[in-house]
Each structure stands twice: as structure tokens, then as C-alpha cells.
mmCIF file with all atom_site columns, C-alpha atoms in Angstrom:
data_model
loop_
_atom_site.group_PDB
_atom_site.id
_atom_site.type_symbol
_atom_site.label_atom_id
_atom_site.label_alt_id
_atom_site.label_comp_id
_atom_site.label_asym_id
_atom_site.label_entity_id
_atom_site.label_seq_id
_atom_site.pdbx_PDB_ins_code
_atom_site.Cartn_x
_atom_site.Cartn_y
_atom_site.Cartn_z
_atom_site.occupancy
_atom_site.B_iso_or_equiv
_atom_site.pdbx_formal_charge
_atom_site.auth_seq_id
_atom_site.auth_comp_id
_atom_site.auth_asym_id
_atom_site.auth_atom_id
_atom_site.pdbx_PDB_model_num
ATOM 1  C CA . UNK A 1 1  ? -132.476 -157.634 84.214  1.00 51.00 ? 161 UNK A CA 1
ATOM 2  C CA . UNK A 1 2  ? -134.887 -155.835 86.814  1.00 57.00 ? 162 UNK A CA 1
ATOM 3  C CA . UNK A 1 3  ? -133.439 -152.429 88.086  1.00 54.00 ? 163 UNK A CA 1
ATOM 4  C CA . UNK A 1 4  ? -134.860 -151.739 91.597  1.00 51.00 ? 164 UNK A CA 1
ATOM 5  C CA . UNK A 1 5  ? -134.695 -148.563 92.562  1.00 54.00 ? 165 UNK A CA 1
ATOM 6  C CA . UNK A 1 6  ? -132.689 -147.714 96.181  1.00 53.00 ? 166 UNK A CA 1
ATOM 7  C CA . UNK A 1 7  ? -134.832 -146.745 99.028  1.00 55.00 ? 167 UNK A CA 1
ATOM 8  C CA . UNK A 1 8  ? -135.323 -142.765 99.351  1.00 52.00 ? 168 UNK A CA 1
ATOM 9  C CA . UNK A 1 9  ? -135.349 -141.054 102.570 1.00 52.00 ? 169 UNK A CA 1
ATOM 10 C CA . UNK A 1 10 ? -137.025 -137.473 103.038 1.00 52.00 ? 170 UNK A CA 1
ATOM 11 C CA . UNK A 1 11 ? -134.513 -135.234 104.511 1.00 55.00 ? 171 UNK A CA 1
ATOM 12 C CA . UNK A 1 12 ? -136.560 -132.137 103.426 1.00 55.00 ? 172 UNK A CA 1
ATOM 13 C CA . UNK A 1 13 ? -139.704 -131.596 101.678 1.00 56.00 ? 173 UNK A CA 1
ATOM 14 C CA . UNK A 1 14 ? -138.579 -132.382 98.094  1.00 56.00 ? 174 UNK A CA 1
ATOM 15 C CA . UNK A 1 15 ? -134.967 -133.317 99.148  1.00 55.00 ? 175 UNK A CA 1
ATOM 16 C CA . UNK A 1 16 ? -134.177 -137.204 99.674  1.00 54.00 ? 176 UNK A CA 1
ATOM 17 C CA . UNK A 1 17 ? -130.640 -138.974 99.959  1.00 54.00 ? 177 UNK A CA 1
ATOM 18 C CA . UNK A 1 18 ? -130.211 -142.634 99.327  1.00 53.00 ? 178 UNK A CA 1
ATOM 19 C CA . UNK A 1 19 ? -129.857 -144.832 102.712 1.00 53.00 ? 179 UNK A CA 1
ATOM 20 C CA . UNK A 1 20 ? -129.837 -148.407 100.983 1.00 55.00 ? 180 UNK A CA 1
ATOM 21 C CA . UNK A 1 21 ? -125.885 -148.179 100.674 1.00 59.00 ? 181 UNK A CA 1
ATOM 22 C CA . UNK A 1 22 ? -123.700 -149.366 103.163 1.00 61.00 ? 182 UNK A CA 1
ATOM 23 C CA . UNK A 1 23 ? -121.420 -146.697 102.543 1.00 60.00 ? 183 UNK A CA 1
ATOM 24 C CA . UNK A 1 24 ? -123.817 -143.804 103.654 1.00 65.00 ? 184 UNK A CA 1
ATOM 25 C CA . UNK A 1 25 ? -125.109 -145.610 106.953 1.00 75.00 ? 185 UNK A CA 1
ATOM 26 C CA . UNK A 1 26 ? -121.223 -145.868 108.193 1.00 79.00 ? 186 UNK A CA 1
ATOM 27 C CA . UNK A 1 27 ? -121.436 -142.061 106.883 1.00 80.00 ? 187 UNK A CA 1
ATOM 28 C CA . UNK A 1 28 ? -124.244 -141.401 109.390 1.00 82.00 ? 188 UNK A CA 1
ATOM 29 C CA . UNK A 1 29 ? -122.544 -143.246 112.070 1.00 85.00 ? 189 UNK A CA 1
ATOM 30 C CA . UNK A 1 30 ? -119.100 -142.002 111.709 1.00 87.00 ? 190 UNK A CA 1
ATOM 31 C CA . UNK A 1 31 ? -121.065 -138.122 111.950 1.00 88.00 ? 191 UNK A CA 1
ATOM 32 C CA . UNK A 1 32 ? -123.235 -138.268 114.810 1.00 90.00 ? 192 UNK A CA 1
ATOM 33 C CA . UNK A 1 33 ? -119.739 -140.322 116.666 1.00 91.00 ? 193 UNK A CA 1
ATOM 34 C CA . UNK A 1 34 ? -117.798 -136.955 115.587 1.00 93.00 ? 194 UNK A CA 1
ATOM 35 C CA . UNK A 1 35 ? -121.015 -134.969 116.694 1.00 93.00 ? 195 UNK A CA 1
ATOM 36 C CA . UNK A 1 36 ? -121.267 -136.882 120.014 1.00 93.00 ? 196 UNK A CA 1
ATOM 37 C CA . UNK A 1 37 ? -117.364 -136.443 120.710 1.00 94.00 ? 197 UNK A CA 1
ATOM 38 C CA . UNK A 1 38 ? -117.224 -133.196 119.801 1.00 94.00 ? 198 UNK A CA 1
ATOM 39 C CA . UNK A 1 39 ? -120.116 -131.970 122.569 1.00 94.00 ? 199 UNK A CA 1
ATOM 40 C CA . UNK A 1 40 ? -118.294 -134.102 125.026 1.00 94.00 ? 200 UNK A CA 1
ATOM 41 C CA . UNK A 1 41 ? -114.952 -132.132 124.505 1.00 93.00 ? 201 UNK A CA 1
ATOM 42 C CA . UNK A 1 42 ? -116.653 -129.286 124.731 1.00 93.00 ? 202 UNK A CA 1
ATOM 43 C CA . UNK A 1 43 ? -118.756 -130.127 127.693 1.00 93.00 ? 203 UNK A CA 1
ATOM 44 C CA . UNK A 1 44 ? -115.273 -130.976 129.379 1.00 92.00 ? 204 UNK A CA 1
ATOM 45 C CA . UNK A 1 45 ? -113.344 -128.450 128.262 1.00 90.00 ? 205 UNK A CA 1
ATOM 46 C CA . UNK A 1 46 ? -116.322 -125.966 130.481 1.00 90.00 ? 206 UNK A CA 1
ATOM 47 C CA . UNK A 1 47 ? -116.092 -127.872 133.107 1.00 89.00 ? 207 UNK A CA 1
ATOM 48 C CA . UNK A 1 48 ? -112.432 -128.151 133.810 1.00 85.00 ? 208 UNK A CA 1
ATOM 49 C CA . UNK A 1 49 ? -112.479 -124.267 132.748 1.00 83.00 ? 209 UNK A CA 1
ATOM 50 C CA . UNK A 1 50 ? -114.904 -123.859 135.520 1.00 84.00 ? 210 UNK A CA 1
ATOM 51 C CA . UNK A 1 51 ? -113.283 -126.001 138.094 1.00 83.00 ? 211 UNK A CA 1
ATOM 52 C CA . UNK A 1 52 ? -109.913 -124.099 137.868 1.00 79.00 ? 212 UNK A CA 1
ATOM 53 C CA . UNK A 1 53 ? -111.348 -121.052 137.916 1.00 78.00 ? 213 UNK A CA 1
ATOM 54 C CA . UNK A 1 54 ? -113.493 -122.169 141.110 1.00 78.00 ? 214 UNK A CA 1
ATOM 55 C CA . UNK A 1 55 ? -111.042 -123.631 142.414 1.00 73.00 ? 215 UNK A CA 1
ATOM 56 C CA . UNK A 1 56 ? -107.067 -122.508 141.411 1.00 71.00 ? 216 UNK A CA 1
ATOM 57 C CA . UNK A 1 57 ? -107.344 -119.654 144.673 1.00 69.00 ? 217 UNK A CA 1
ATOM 58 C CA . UNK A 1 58 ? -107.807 -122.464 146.800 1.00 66.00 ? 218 UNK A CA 1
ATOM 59 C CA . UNK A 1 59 ? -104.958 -124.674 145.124 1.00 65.00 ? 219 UNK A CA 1
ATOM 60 C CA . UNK A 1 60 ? -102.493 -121.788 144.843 1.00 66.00 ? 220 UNK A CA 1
ATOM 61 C CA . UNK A 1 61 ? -102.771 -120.565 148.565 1.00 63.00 ? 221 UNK A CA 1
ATOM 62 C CA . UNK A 1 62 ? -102.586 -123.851 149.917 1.00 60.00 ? 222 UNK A CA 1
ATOM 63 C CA . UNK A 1 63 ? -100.030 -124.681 148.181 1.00 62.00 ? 223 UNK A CA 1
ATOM 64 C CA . UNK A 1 64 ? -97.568  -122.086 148.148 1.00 62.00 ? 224 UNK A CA 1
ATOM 65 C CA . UNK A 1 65 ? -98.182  -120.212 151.323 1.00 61.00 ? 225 UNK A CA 1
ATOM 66 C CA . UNK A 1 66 ? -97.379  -121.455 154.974 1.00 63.00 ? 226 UNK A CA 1
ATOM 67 C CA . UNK A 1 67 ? -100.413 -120.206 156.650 1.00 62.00 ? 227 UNK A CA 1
ATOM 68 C CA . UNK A 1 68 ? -102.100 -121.430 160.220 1.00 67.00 ? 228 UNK A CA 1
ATOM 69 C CA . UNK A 1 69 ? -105.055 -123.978 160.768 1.00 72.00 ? 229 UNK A CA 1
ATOM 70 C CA . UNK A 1 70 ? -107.255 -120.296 161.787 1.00 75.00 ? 230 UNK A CA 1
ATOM 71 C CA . UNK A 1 71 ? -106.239 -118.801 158.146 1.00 74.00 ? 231 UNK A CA 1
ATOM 72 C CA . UNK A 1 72 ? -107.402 -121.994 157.041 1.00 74.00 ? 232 UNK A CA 1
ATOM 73 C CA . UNK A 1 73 ? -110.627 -121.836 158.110 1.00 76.00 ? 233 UNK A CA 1
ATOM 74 C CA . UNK A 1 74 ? -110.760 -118.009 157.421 1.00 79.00 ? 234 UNK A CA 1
ATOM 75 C CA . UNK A 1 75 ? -109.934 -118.787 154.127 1.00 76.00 ? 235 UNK A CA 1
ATOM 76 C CA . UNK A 1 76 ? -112.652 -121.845 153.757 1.00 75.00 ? 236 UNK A CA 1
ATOM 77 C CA . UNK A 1 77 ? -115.130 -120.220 155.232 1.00 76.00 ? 237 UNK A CA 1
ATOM 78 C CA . UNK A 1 78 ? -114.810 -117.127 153.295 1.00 79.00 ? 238 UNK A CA 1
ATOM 79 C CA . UNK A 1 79 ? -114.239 -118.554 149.362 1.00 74.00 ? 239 UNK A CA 1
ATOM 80 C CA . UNK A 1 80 ? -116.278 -121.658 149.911 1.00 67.00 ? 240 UNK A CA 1
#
């Protein structure tokens, strides 16, 4: 029987990990999906954080108060 050795990758200088199995390519992929989806959360998460924060004035007075078309504009002009 001839044993063939599995194909080394370097990782680091004098560090290698095996990337002929099946198992550790789906191990690759499955990490940098998790890697990917986490920076997207997190990416969304800043933005909605900065929307609302930009943005929940505007929401709250126009919703909640009764105020005139010139307040309106006041208002607009002033915090946008």
C-alpha cells in the first residue's frame, strides 16, 4: 500500500494545518460565513444606532406634538 501524505498549508512560519480534508474546507467556509455575518450585524447594528439617534427628535416631535407648518420648518431648518 502507498501512503501519500495530505497536502500542508503554511499558516505560519513552521506552523501548517492539513487542507486536503473535506472536513476542514467546510471548516473554513462555515468561519469566514460566521466572520462575514458577524461584521454585517455589527455594521447594522451602528447604523440603525446612528439613525435613531439622528433621527428619533425628528420622529418624536412629529409625532406626538400638534405643532404649525412655520414650527415645521423652524424645526427642519434648525436640526436638519
Amino acid at each position: 500500500m502507498i501512503f501519500v501524505p495530505p497536502r500542508l498549508s503554511p499558516v505560519l512560519p513552521g506552523h501548517f494545518y492539513i487542507t486536503s480534508s473535506p472536513h476542514c474546507r467546510l471548516l473554513d467556509v462555515t468561519l469566514a460565513a460566521l466572520a462575514a455575518l458577524s461584521v454585517a450585524v455589527i455594521i447594522l447594528a451602528m447604523s440603525v444606532s446612528w439613525f435613531l439617534e439622528r433621527h428619533s427628535a425628528l420622529l418624536f416631535t412629529l409625532l406626538t406634538l400638534n405643532i404649525t407648518s412655520e414650527d415645521q420648518r423652524y424645526f427642519l431648518a434648525t436640526y436638519l
